[in-house]
Amino acid sequence: MRNFKKIGVLTSGGDAPGMNAAIRAVTRYAISHDVQVVGIYEGYKGLMEGQMRIFTDRDVSNIINRGGTILYSARSKEFVTEEGLQKAIQTCRDNGIDGLIAIGGDGTFRGATDLTARGLPCIGIPGTIDNDITATEYTIGYDTALNTTIEMVDRLRDTCESHARCNVVEVMGRNAGYIPLYAGLAVGASAILIPEIQFDEQQIIKKLIASKEYGKRNFIIMISEGIENYGEGLARRIEETTHIESRFARLAHVVRGGDPSLRDRVIASQMGVEAVRLLLAGKSNRVVCVRSDKIVDIDIAYALTLDRMYKGKLKPEELNGYSEKEIRDMRDYCAKKRTEMEALYKMNLDISK
Ligand code: F6P
């Protein structure tokens, strides 16, 4: 057990529905354990600049149901420099902040690990609609983003059906295809294009023609924003080759807003409580994760290495210091994740007609 007096909480990177539920849980759970909570505004930028105030239980009332983040968010270039990190550490010293909970994506965790290395115990909570933090099966905001996506696409489908059209729908997720894949499956997309899996445009066209002959009137193609500058041209080529009138829609930030779903509210609350528990138990440099539907914690440096391995960005020397078993486990975990994604992709090919 460590004796914390005052901890900070911040949100950084792209906002995600459910972040407020996590802020609320962190605040209420810490206060109930006699620890003061400081809400830090605009992520690490605000930490460097000292934009913060002490939260009471009531400051986090009526936010569990609100999208966005009441703490606001920012991406800061200065923070990643040594000078920026020292500024942040100094702010914490000046304000008596002895621990930090950082909610965000991989950039947020790199910041948390850098601060931990400079003496400030940090815990990360994964919050991003992209669900692209490899170490966890779930990130806050993902479920809401999926639900918003399918609602939007269902609407597009109505008008596609009326006009016998195809709609190519581009969705966010950066280079991760989780949103287009899962939403695509849920809307019965004729095709799903994601960066992780190779696709054959000619096969897609053939399938659309066959479906049209079979009597199908509406066609939805989901495409990840990670396949850059492709969707608009694809819609044009589909129209030219299949003579199905086609439109392109980019949902963009619209799926990042809105009230969080039940799943996001519940998991964010669980993660918020767990993050405080970890800090109070004297742990630091951990990220709260979901594994096999359970809340667990994983070393942030390990999580970042695993993430880089999964994304094919790892340099061999980054594995120095890990045991053979750890490396094998990392490789197996990444392979399992890829296999699960491929299986879903294949399943959609089999059942979309
Ligand atoms: O990481 C969340 C995310 O919404 C990605 O899906 C997207 O690529 C990116 O952020 C957009 O960033 P910005 O809000 O800076 O435009």
mmCIF file of C-alpha atoms and ligand atoms in Angstrom:
data_model
loop_
_atom_site.group_PDB
_atom_site.id
_atom_site.type_symbol
_atom_site.label_atom_id
_atom_site.label_comp_id
_atom_site.label_asym_id
_atom_site.label_seq_id
_atom_site.Cartn_x
_atom_site.Cartn_y
_atom_site.Cartn_z
ATOM 1 C CA MET A 1 0.000 0.000 0.000
ATOM 2 C CA ARG A 2 1.283 3.487 -0.779
ATOM 3 C CA ASN A 3 0.022 6.571 0.887
ATOM 4 C CA PHE A 4 -1.263 8.858 -1.844
ATOM 5 C CA LYS A 5 -2.643 12.262 -0.915
ATOM 6 C CA LYS A 6 -3.520 13.732 -4.275
ATOM 7 C CA ILE A 7 -3.695 12.128 -7.689
ATOM 8 C CA GLY A 8 -4.269 13.681 -11.085
ATOM 9 C CA VAL A 9 -6.493 12.430 -13.879
ATOM 10 C CA LEU A 10 -6.304 13.507 -17.510
ATOM 11 C CA THR A 11 -7.549 12.520 -20.942
ATOM 12 C CA SER A 12 -5.229 12.726 -23.913
ATOM 13 C CA GLY A 13 -5.309 12.022 -27.659
ATOM 14 C CA GLY A 14 -8.597 11.583 -29.509
ATOM 15 C CA ASP A 15 -11.594 11.778 -27.180
ATOM 16 C CA ALA A 16 -13.870 8.749 -26.840
ATOM 17 C CA PRO A 17 -17.357 8.225 -25.431
ATOM 18 C CA GLY A 18 -17.023 6.738 -21.957
ATOM 19 C CA MET A 19 -14.011 8.813 -20.939
ATOM 20 C CA ASN A 20 -16.298 10.797 -18.636
ATOM 21 C CA ALA A 21 -17.501 7.613 -16.976
ATOM 22 C CA ALA A 22 -13.867 6.722 -16.284
ATOM 23 C CA ILE A 23 -13.122 10.214 -14.887
ATOM 24 C CA ARG A 24 -16.150 9.888 -12.625
ATOM 25 C CA ALA A 25 -15.115 6.453 -11.366
ATOM 26 C CA VAL A 26 -11.526 7.575 -10.725
ATOM 27 C CA THR A 27 -12.719 10.650 -8.833
ATOM 28 C CA ARG A 28 -15.368 8.982 -6.705
ATOM 29 C CA TYR A 29 -13.312 5.896 -5.869
ATOM 30 C CA ALA A 30 -10.235 7.925 -4.928
ATOM 31 C CA ILE A 31 -12.228 10.340 -2.767
ATOM 32 C CA SER A 32 -13.902 7.432 -0.996
ATOM 33 C CA HIS A 33 -10.382 6.256 -0.120
ATOM 34 C CA ASP A 34 -9.373 9.672 1.250
ATOM 35 C CA VAL A 35 -7.317 10.650 -1.770
ATOM 36 C CA GLN A 36 -7.861 14.044 -3.386
ATOM 37 C CA VAL A 37 -8.350 14.183 -7.134
ATOM 38 C CA VAL A 38 -7.133 16.893 -9.444
ATOM 39 C CA GLY A 39 -8.765 17.110 -12.848
ATOM 40 C CA ILE A 40 -6.114 18.148 -15.372
ATOM 41 C CA TYR A 41 -7.446 19.915 -18.457
ATOM 42 C CA GLU A 42 -6.300 19.345 -22.061
ATOM 43 C CA GLY A 43 -4.152 16.295 -21.428
ATOM 44 C CA TYR A 44 -0.382 16.526 -21.087
ATOM 45 C CA LYS A 45 -0.415 20.054 -22.466
ATOM 46 C CA GLY A 46 -2.534 21.121 -19.510
ATOM 47 C CA LEU A 47 -0.277 19.182 -17.177
ATOM 48 C CA MET A 48 2.726 21.154 -18.404
ATOM 49 C CA GLU A 49 0.824 24.416 -18.115
ATOM 50 C CA GLY A 50 -0.773 23.661 -14.754
ATOM 51 C CA GLN A 51 -4.389 23.796 -16.023
ATOM 52 C CA MET A 52 -6.148 21.926 -13.266
ATOM 53 C CA ARG A 53 -8.540 22.040 -10.361
ATOM 54 C CA ILE A 54 -9.501 19.849 -7.444
ATOM 55 C CA PHE A 55 -12.583 17.738 -8.087
ATOM 56 C CA THR A 56 -15.270 16.958 -5.568
ATOM 57 C CA ASP A 57 -17.729 14.086 -5.886
ATOM 58 C CA ARG A 58 -20.249 16.564 -7.244
ATOM 59 C CA ASP A 59 -17.924 17.837 -9.976
ATOM 60 C CA VAL A 60 -18.367 14.529 -11.731
ATOM 61 C CA SER A 61 -22.154 14.337 -11.347
ATOM 62 C CA ASN A 62 -24.240 13.787 -14.457
ATOM 63 C CA ILE A 63 -21.323 12.993 -16.704
ATOM 64 C CA ILE A 64 -21.527 9.190 -16.891
ATOM 65 C CA ASN A 65 -23.966 9.599 -19.774
ATOM 66 C CA ARG A 66 -22.063 12.309 -21.659
ATOM 67 C CA GLY A 67 -19.818 11.863 -24.683
ATOM 68 C CA GLY A 68 -16.529 13.718 -25.180
ATOM 69 C CA THR A 69 -14.427 14.476 -22.123
ATOM 70 C CA ILE A 70 -15.138 17.125 -19.498
ATOM 71 C CA LEU A 71 -11.363 17.400 -19.074
ATOM 72 C CA TYR A 72 -10.923 18.194 -22.770
ATOM 73 C CA SER A 73 -8.120 16.635 -24.739
ATOM 74 C CA ALA A 74 -5.098 17.667 -26.746
ATOM 75 C CA ARG A 75 -2.091 16.241 -28.532
ATOM 76 C CA SER A 76 1.121 17.962 -27.459
ATOM 77 C CA LYS A 77 4.415 17.967 -29.352
ATOM 78 C CA GLU A 78 6.225 19.759 -26.534
ATOM 79 C CA PHE A 79 5.340 17.123 -23.960
ATOM 80 C CA VAL A 80 7.365 14.440 -25.734
ATOM 81 C CA THR A 81 10.571 16.467 -25.262
ATOM 82 C CA GLU A 82 12.677 16.228 -22.080
ATOM 83 C CA GLU A 83 11.874 19.842 -21.341
ATOM 84 C CA GLY A 84 8.155 19.175 -21.635
ATOM 85 C CA LEU A 85 8.358 16.128 -19.371
ATOM 86 C CA GLN A 86 10.290 18.109 -16.764
ATOM 87 C CA LYS A 87 7.659 20.863 -16.889
ATOM 88 C CA ALA A 88 4.983 18.254 -16.235
ATOM 89 C CA ILE A 89 6.935 16.761 -13.334
ATOM 90 C CA GLN A 90 7.451 20.238 -11.882
ATOM 91 C CA THR A 91 3.714 21.000 -12.072
ATOM 92 C CA CYS A 92 3.027 17.812 -10.148
ATOM 93 C CA ARG A 93 5.623 18.743 -7.494
ATOM 94 C CA ASP A 94 4.213 22.270 -7.180
ATOM 95 C CA ASN A 95 0.678 20.973 -6.773
ATOM 96 C CA GLY A 96 1.424 17.998 -4.547
ATOM 97 C CA ILE A 97 0.263 15.487 -7.180
ATOM 98 C CA ASP A 98 1.833 12.173 -6.287
ATOM 99 C CA GLY A 99 0.232 9.882 -8.869
ATOM 100 C CA LEU A 100 -1.434 10.171 -12.262
ATOM 101 C CA ILE A 101 -4.118 8.332 -14.182
ATOM 102 C CA ALA A 102 -3.911 8.945 -17.912
ATOM 103 C CA ILE A 103 -6.810 7.969 -20.167
ATOM 104 C CA GLY A 104 -6.091 7.658 -23.886
ATOM 105 C CA GLY A 105 -4.314 5.662 -26.564
ATOM 106 C CA ASP A 106 -0.760 4.487 -27.188
ATOM 107 C CA GLY A 107 0.671 8.035 -27.270
ATOM 108 C CA THR A 108 -0.884 8.618 -23.854
ATOM 109 C CA PHE A 109 0.788 5.499 -22.487
ATOM 110 C CA ARG A 110 4.178 6.512 -23.846
ATOM 111 C CA GLY A 111 3.735 9.741 -21.887
ATOM 112 C CA ALA A 112 2.721 7.810 -18.768
ATOM 113 C CA THR A 113 5.746 5.551 -18.992
ATOM 114 C CA ASP A 114 8.051 8.562 -19.469
ATOM 115 C CA LEU A 115 6.598 10.245 -16.397
ATOM 116 C CA THR A 116 6.855 7.059 -14.338
ATOM 117 C CA ALA A 117 10.537 6.859 -15.298
ATOM 118 C CA ARG A 118 10.936 10.397 -13.908
ATOM 119 C CA GLY A 119 9.426 9.505 -10.566
ATOM 120 C CA LEU A 120 5.672 10.026 -10.967
ATOM 121 C CA PRO A 121 3.698 6.775 -10.606
ATOM 122 C CA CYS A 122 1.254 6.504 -13.508
ATOM 123 C CA ILE A 123 -1.523 4.156 -14.540
ATOM 124 C CA GLY A 124 -3.015 4.121 -18.043
ATOM 125 C CA ILE A 125 -6.616 3.498 -19.053
ATOM 126 C CA PRO A 126 -7.210 2.679 -22.722
ATOM 127 C CA GLY A 127 -9.640 5.153 -24.236
ATOM 128 C CA THR A 128 -9.940 5.324 -28.010
ATOM 129 C CA ILE A 129 -12.680 4.458 -30.454
ATOM 130 C CA ASP A 130 -10.089 2.628 -32.575
ATOM 131 C CA ASN A 131 -9.728 -0.405 -30.243
ATOM 132 C CA ASP A 132 -6.142 -0.504 -31.450
ATOM 133 C CA ILE A 133 -4.275 -1.058 -28.189
ATOM 134 C CA THR A 134 -2.988 -4.564 -28.740
ATOM 135 C CA ALA A 135 -2.619 -5.508 -25.070
ATOM 136 C CA THR A 136 -6.314 -5.062 -24.369
ATOM 137 C CA GLU A 137 -9.296 -6.624 -26.056
ATOM 138 C CA TYR A 138 -11.295 -3.484 -25.406
ATOM 139 C CA THR A 139 -10.796 0.258 -25.366
ATOM 140 C CA ILE A 140 -13.282 2.767 -23.996
ATOM 141 C CA GLY A 141 -15.360 4.321 -26.761
ATOM 142 C CA TYR A 142 -15.155 1.427 -29.188
ATOM 143 C CA ASP A 143 -18.626 0.046 -28.509
ATOM 144 C CA THR A 144 -20.308 3.430 -28.835
ATOM 145 C CA ALA A 145 -18.413 4.153 -32.056
ATOM 146 C CA LEU A 146 -19.566 0.816 -33.455
ATOM 147 C CA ASN A 147 -23.175 1.429 -32.473
ATOM 148 C CA THR A 148 -23.130 4.903 -33.992
ATOM 149 C CA THR A 149 -21.542 3.531 -37.152
ATOM 150 C CA ILE A 150 -24.197 0.872 -37.630
ATOM 151 C CA GLU A 151 -26.957 3.388 -36.965
ATOM 152 C CA MET A 152 -25.544 5.703 -39.643
ATOM 153 C CA VAL A 153 -25.003 2.892 -42.122
ATOM 154 C CA ASP A 154 -28.507 1.488 -41.555
ATOM 155 C CA ARG A 155 -29.778 4.907 -42.580
ATOM 156 C CA LEU A 156 -27.638 4.872 -45.689
ATOM 157 C CA ARG A 157 -28.944 1.436 -46.493
ATOM 158 C CA ASP A 158 -32.564 2.672 -46.438
ATOM 159 C CA THR A 159 -31.825 5.181 -49.146
ATOM 160 C CA CYS A 160 -29.635 2.713 -51.063
ATOM 161 C CA GLU A 161 -32.537 0.269 -51.132
ATOM 162 C CA SER A 162 -34.963 2.923 -52.394
ATOM 163 C CA HIS A 163 -32.615 3.987 -55.187
ATOM 164 C CA ALA A 164 -30.874 0.661 -55.908
ATOM 165 C CA ARG A 165 -27.521 2.129 -54.999
ATOM 166 C CA CYS A 166 -24.200 1.224 -53.512
ATOM 167 C CA ASN A 167 -22.663 3.237 -50.706
ATOM 168 C CA VAL A 168 -18.971 3.055 -49.940
ATOM 169 C CA VAL A 169 -18.631 4.121 -46.308
ATOM 170 C CA GLU A 170 -15.284 5.179 -44.899
ATOM 171 C CA VAL A 171 -14.857 5.002 -41.135
ATOM 172 C CA MET A 172 -12.173 6.015 -38.675
ATOM 173 C CA GLY A 173 -9.880 3.721 -36.763
ATOM 174 C CA ARG A 174 -6.560 4.954 -38.072
ATOM 175 C CA ASN A 175 -4.653 1.900 -39.351
ATOM 176 C CA ALA A 176 -6.772 -0.552 -37.389
ATOM 177 C CA GLY A 177 -9.695 -2.202 -39.135
ATOM 178 C CA TYR A 178 -11.808 -3.056 -36.088
ATOM 179 C CA ILE A 179 -14.516 -0.459 -36.670
ATOM 180 C CA PRO A 180 -15.065 -1.246 -40.384
ATOM 181 C CA LEU A 181 -14.785 -4.995 -39.766
ATOM 182 C CA TYR A 182 -17.211 -5.307 -36.850
ATOM 183 C CA ALA A 183 -19.608 -2.657 -38.114
ATOM 184 C CA GLY A 184 -19.410 -4.169 -41.597
ATOM 185 C CA LEU A 185 -20.360 -7.531 -40.227
ATOM 186 C CA ALA A 186 -23.200 -5.998 -38.233
ATOM 187 C CA VAL A 187 -24.705 -4.173 -41.220
ATOM 188 C CA GLY A 188 -24.292 -7.051 -43.640
ATOM 189 C CA ALA A 189 -21.748 -5.221 -45.803
ATOM 190 C CA SER A 190 -21.141 -6.668 -49.251
ATOM 191 C CA ALA A 191 -17.426 -6.054 -48.758
ATOM 192 C CA ILE A 192 -15.077 -4.831 -46.052
ATOM 193 C CA LEU A 193 -11.748 -3.236 -46.858
ATOM 194 C CA ILE A 194 -9.252 -2.991 -44.002
ATOM 195 C CA PRO A 195 -5.498 -2.420 -43.926
ATOM 196 C CA GLU A 196 -4.781 -5.719 -42.168
ATOM 197 C CA ILE A 197 -6.201 -7.976 -44.881
ATOM 198 C CA GLN A 198 -5.494 -7.960 -48.617
ATOM 199 C CA PHE A 199 -8.485 -7.555 -50.865
ATOM 200 C CA ASP A 200 -9.113 -8.003 -54.548
ATOM 201 C CA GLU A 201 -11.158 -5.196 -56.102
ATOM 202 C CA GLN A 202 -12.102 -7.335 -59.091
ATOM 203 C CA GLN A 203 -13.556 -9.986 -56.798
ATOM 204 C CA ILE A 204 -15.588 -7.329 -55.018
ATOM 205 C CA ILE A 205 -16.942 -6.031 -58.329
ATOM 206 C CA LYS A 206 -17.803 -9.562 -59.470
ATOM 207 C CA LYS A 207 -19.645 -10.195 -56.242
ATOM 208 C CA LEU A 208 -21.669 -6.986 -56.589
ATOM 209 C CA ILE A 209 -22.663 -7.929 -60.143
ATOM 210 C CA ALA A 210 -23.691 -11.424 -59.043
ATOM 211 C CA SER A 211 -25.718 -10.005 -56.120
ATOM 212 C CA LYS A 212 -27.430 -7.512 -58.416
ATOM 213 C CA GLU A 213 -28.400 -10.302 -60.811
ATOM 214 C CA TYR A 214 -29.689 -12.220 -57.834
ATOM 215 C CA GLY A 215 -32.065 -9.322 -57.056
ATOM 216 C CA LYS A 216 -30.157 -7.342 -54.436
ATOM 217 C CA ARG A 217 -30.815 -3.576 -54.500
ATOM 218 C CA ASN A 218 -28.677 -2.106 -51.759
ATOM 219 C CA PHE A 219 -24.945 -2.518 -51.389
ATOM 220 C CA ILE A 220 -22.807 -1.356 -48.510
ATOM 221 C CA ILE A 221 -19.022 -1.412 -48.686
ATOM 222 C CA MET A 222 -17.168 -0.557 -45.492
ATOM 223 C CA ILE A 223 -13.678 0.829 -45.842
ATOM 224 C CA SER A 224 -11.114 1.837 -43.254
ATOM 225 C CA GLU A 225 -9.642 5.339 -43.359
ATOM 226 C CA GLY A 226 -6.297 3.523 -43.138
ATOM 227 C CA ILE A 227 -6.668 2.635 -46.829
ATOM 228 C CA GLU A 228 -6.027 6.175 -47.828
ATOM 229 C CA ASN A 229 -7.613 7.917 -50.801
ATOM 230 C CA TYR A 230 -9.292 4.764 -52.020
ATOM 231 C CA GLY A 231 -12.986 4.833 -51.118
ATOM 232 C CA GLU A 232 -14.070 7.687 -53.361
ATOM 233 C CA GLY A 233 -12.360 6.191 -56.414
ATOM 234 C CA LEU A 234 -13.770 2.774 -55.564
ATOM 235 C CA ALA A 235 -17.321 4.148 -55.573
ATOM 236 C CA ARG A 236 -16.656 5.643 -59.022
ATOM 237 C CA ARG A 237 -15.201 2.421 -60.381
ATOM 238 C CA ILE A 238 -18.094 0.374 -58.997
ATOM 239 C CA GLU A 239 -20.563 2.621 -60.789
ATOM 240 C CA GLU A 240 -18.606 2.427 -64.056
ATOM 241 C CA THR A 241 -18.179 -1.340 -64.033
ATOM 242 C CA THR A 242 -21.396 -2.591 -62.416
ATOM 243 C CA HIS A 243 -23.765 0.229 -63.442
ATOM 244 C CA ILE A 244 -24.970 0.333 -59.862
ATOM 245 C CA GLU A 245 -25.260 3.990 -58.967
ATOM 246 C CA SER A 246 -22.713 4.569 -56.206
ATOM 247 C CA ARG A 247 -22.023 7.146 -53.520
ATOM 248 C CA PHE A 248 -19.173 7.692 -51.106
ATOM 249 C CA ALA A 249 -19.683 8.698 -47.469
ATOM 250 C CA ARG A 250 -17.049 9.516 -44.893
ATOM 251 C CA LEU A 251 -18.420 9.221 -41.362
ATOM 252 C CA ALA A 252 -15.253 10.693 -39.807
ATOM 253 C CA HIS A 253 -15.564 12.309 -36.358
ATOM 254 C CA VAL A 254 -19.326 11.843 -36.141
ATOM 255 C CA VAL A 255 -18.774 8.389 -34.629
ATOM 256 C CA ARG A 256 -16.431 9.798 -31.985
ATOM 257 C CA GLY A 257 -19.168 11.800 -30.304
ATOM 258 C CA GLY A 258 -22.436 10.953 -28.645
ATOM 259 C CA ASP A 259 -23.655 9.371 -25.429
ATOM 260 C CA PRO A 260 -21.633 6.335 -24.399
ATOM 261 C CA SER A 261 -23.230 2.913 -24.705
ATOM 262 C CA LEU A 262 -23.954 0.701 -21.708
ATOM 263 C CA ARG A 263 -20.811 -1.314 -22.372
ATOM 264 C CA ASP A 264 -18.617 1.776 -22.486
ATOM 265 C CA ARG A 265 -20.114 3.171 -19.285
ATOM 266 C CA VAL A 266 -19.654 -0.091 -17.403
ATOM 267 C CA ILE A 267 -16.148 -0.916 -18.606
ATOM 268 C CA ALA A 268 -14.989 2.685 -18.154
ATOM 269 C CA SER A 269 -16.283 2.621 -14.582
ATOM 270 C CA GLN A 270 -14.547 -0.687 -13.880
ATOM 271 C CA MET A 271 -11.307 0.545 -15.424
ATOM 272 C CA GLY A 272 -11.429 3.821 -13.506
ATOM 273 C CA VAL A 273 -11.827 2.028 -10.180
ATOM 274 C CA GLU A 274 -9.122 -0.492 -11.050
ATOM 275 C CA ALA A 275 -6.666 2.261 -11.998
ATOM 276 C CA VAL A 276 -7.063 3.901 -8.584
ATOM 277 C CA ARG A 277 -6.803 0.523 -6.835
ATOM 278 C CA LEU A 278 -3.552 -0.181 -8.636
ATOM 279 C CA LEU A 279 -2.051 3.163 -7.665
ATOM 280 C CA LEU A 280 -3.114 2.745 -4.037
ATOM 281 C CA ALA A 281 -1.631 -0.764 -4.043
ATOM 282 C CA GLY A 282 1.710 0.828 -4.928
ATOM 283 C CA LYS A 283 1.744 -0.234 -8.576
ATOM 284 C CA SER A 284 2.795 2.059 -11.378
ATOM 285 C CA ASN A 285 3.489 1.984 -15.091
ATOM 286 C CA ARG A 286 0.549 -0.379 -15.592
ATOM 287 C CA VAL A 287 -2.249 -0.195 -18.121
ATOM 288 C CA VAL A 288 -5.694 -1.479 -17.237
ATOM 289 C CA CYS A 289 -6.803 -4.013 -19.851
ATOM 290 C CA VAL A 290 -9.630 -6.364 -20.680
ATOM 291 C CA ARG A 291 -8.534 -9.938 -21.295
ATOM 292 C CA SER A 292 -11.090 -12.727 -21.703
ATOM 293 C CA ASP A 293 -13.764 -10.378 -20.307
ATOM 294 C CA LYS A 294 -11.794 -9.735 -17.129
ATOM 295 C CA ILE A 295 -10.170 -6.505 -15.982
ATOM 296 C CA VAL A 296 -6.426 -7.059 -15.603
ATOM 297 C CA ASP A 297 -3.327 -4.869 -15.556
ATOM 298 C CA ILE A 298 -0.262 -5.094 -17.755
ATOM 299 C CA ASP A 299 3.112 -3.360 -17.651
ATOM 300 C CA ILE A 300 2.953 -0.341 -19.978
ATOM 301 C CA ALA A 301 6.391 -0.935 -21.500
ATOM 302 C CA TYR A 302 5.372 -4.535 -22.260
ATOM 303 C CA ALA A 303 2.057 -3.346 -23.702
ATOM 304 C CA LEU A 304 3.812 -0.844 -25.971
ATOM 305 C CA THR A 305 6.284 -3.487 -27.183
ATOM 306 C CA LEU A 306 3.431 -5.899 -27.870
ATOM 307 C CA ASP A 307 1.622 -3.161 -29.736
ATOM 308 C CA ARG A 308 4.632 -2.437 -31.916
ATOM 309 C CA MET A 309 5.067 -6.142 -32.581
ATOM 310 C CA TYR A 310 1.438 -6.516 -33.668
ATOM 311 C CA LYS A 311 1.664 -3.451 -35.882
ATOM 312 C CA GLY A 312 4.914 -4.677 -37.464
ATOM 313 C CA LYS A 313 6.870 -1.674 -36.165
ATOM 314 C CA LEU A 314 9.137 -3.467 -33.691
ATOM 315 C CA LYS A 315 12.909 -3.214 -33.984
ATOM 316 C CA PRO A 316 14.625 -6.457 -32.878
ATOM 317 C CA GLU A 317 16.581 -4.658 -30.114
ATOM 318 C CA GLU A 318 13.298 -3.673 -28.465
ATOM 319 C CA LEU A 319 12.967 -7.295 -27.390
ATOM 320 C CA ASN A 320 16.200 -7.128 -25.401
ATOM 321 C CA GLY A 321 15.441 -7.827 -21.777
ATOM 322 C CA TYR A 322 12.443 -10.065 -22.454
ATOM 323 C CA SER A 323 12.740 -13.791 -21.795
ATOM 324 C CA GLU A 324 12.276 -16.309 -24.599
ATOM 325 C CA LYS A 325 8.975 -17.330 -23.070
ATOM 326 C CA GLU A 326 7.761 -13.741 -22.933
ATOM 327 C CA ILE A 327 8.670 -13.223 -26.575
ATOM 328 C CA ARG A 328 6.957 -16.454 -27.557
ATOM 329 C CA ASP A 329 3.842 -15.447 -25.618
ATOM 330 C CA MET A 330 3.834 -12.053 -27.323
ATOM 331 C CA ARG A 331 4.122 -13.673 -30.762
ATOM 332 C CA ASP A 332 1.365 -16.179 -29.958
ATOM 333 C CA TYR A 333 -0.908 -13.440 -28.680
ATOM 334 C CA CYS A 334 -0.396 -11.356 -31.845
ATOM 335 C CA ALA A 335 -0.930 -14.396 -34.068
ATOM 336 C CA LYS A 336 -4.162 -15.229 -32.215
ATOM 337 C CA LYS A 337 -5.421 -11.667 -32.650
ATOM 338 C CA ARG A 338 -4.680 -11.777 -36.369
ATOM 339 C CA THR A 339 -6.326 -15.172 -36.755
ATOM 340 C CA GLU A 340 -9.478 -13.974 -34.999
ATOM 341 C CA MET A 341 -9.658 -10.961 -37.280
ATOM 342 C CA GLU A 342 -9.137 -13.091 -40.396
ATOM 343 C CA ALA A 343 -11.811 -15.539 -39.273
ATOM 344 C CA LEU A 344 -14.379 -12.765 -38.887
ATOM 345 C CA TYR A 345 -13.391 -11.292 -42.229
ATOM 346 C CA LYS A 346 -13.779 -14.678 -43.882
ATOM 347 C CA MET A 347 -17.098 -15.235 -42.136
ATOM 348 C CA ASN A 348 -18.439 -12.022 -43.614
ATOM 349 C CA LEU A 349 -17.323 -13.137 -47.076
ATOM 350 C CA ASP A 350 -19.276 -16.361 -46.578
ATOM 351 C CA ILE A 351 -22.507 -14.821 -45.349
ATOM 352 C CA SER A 352 -22.802 -11.594 -47.343
ATOM 353 C CA LYS A 353 -24.638 -12.335 -50.546
HETATM 354 O O1 F6P B 1 -7.615 7.825 -32.569
HETATM 355 C C1 F6P B 1 -8.912 8.268 -32.740
HETATM 356 C C2 F6P B 1 -9.091 8.897 -34.088
HETATM 357 O O2 F6P B 1 -10.426 9.331 -34.199
HETATM 358 C C3 F6P B 1 -8.709 8.018 -35.285
HETATM 359 O O3 F6P B 1 -9.731 7.092 -35.591
HETATM 360 C C4 F6P B 1 -8.487 9.058 -36.334
HETATM 361 O O4 F6P B 1 -7.609 8.604 -37.330
HETATM 362 C C5 F6P B 1 -7.877 10.194 -35.582
HETATM 363 O O5 F6P B 1 -8.257 10.021 -34.220
HETATM 364 C C6 F6P B 1 -8.330 11.549 -36.036
HETATM 365 O O6 F6P B 1 -7.606 12.516 -35.370
HETATM 366 P P1 F6P B 1 -8.046 14.034 -35.241
HETATM 367 O O7 F6P B 1 -9.160 14.091 -34.226
HETATM 368 O O8 F6P B 1 -6.826 14.707 -34.766
HETATM 369 O O9 F6P B 1 -8.533 14.454 -36.576
#
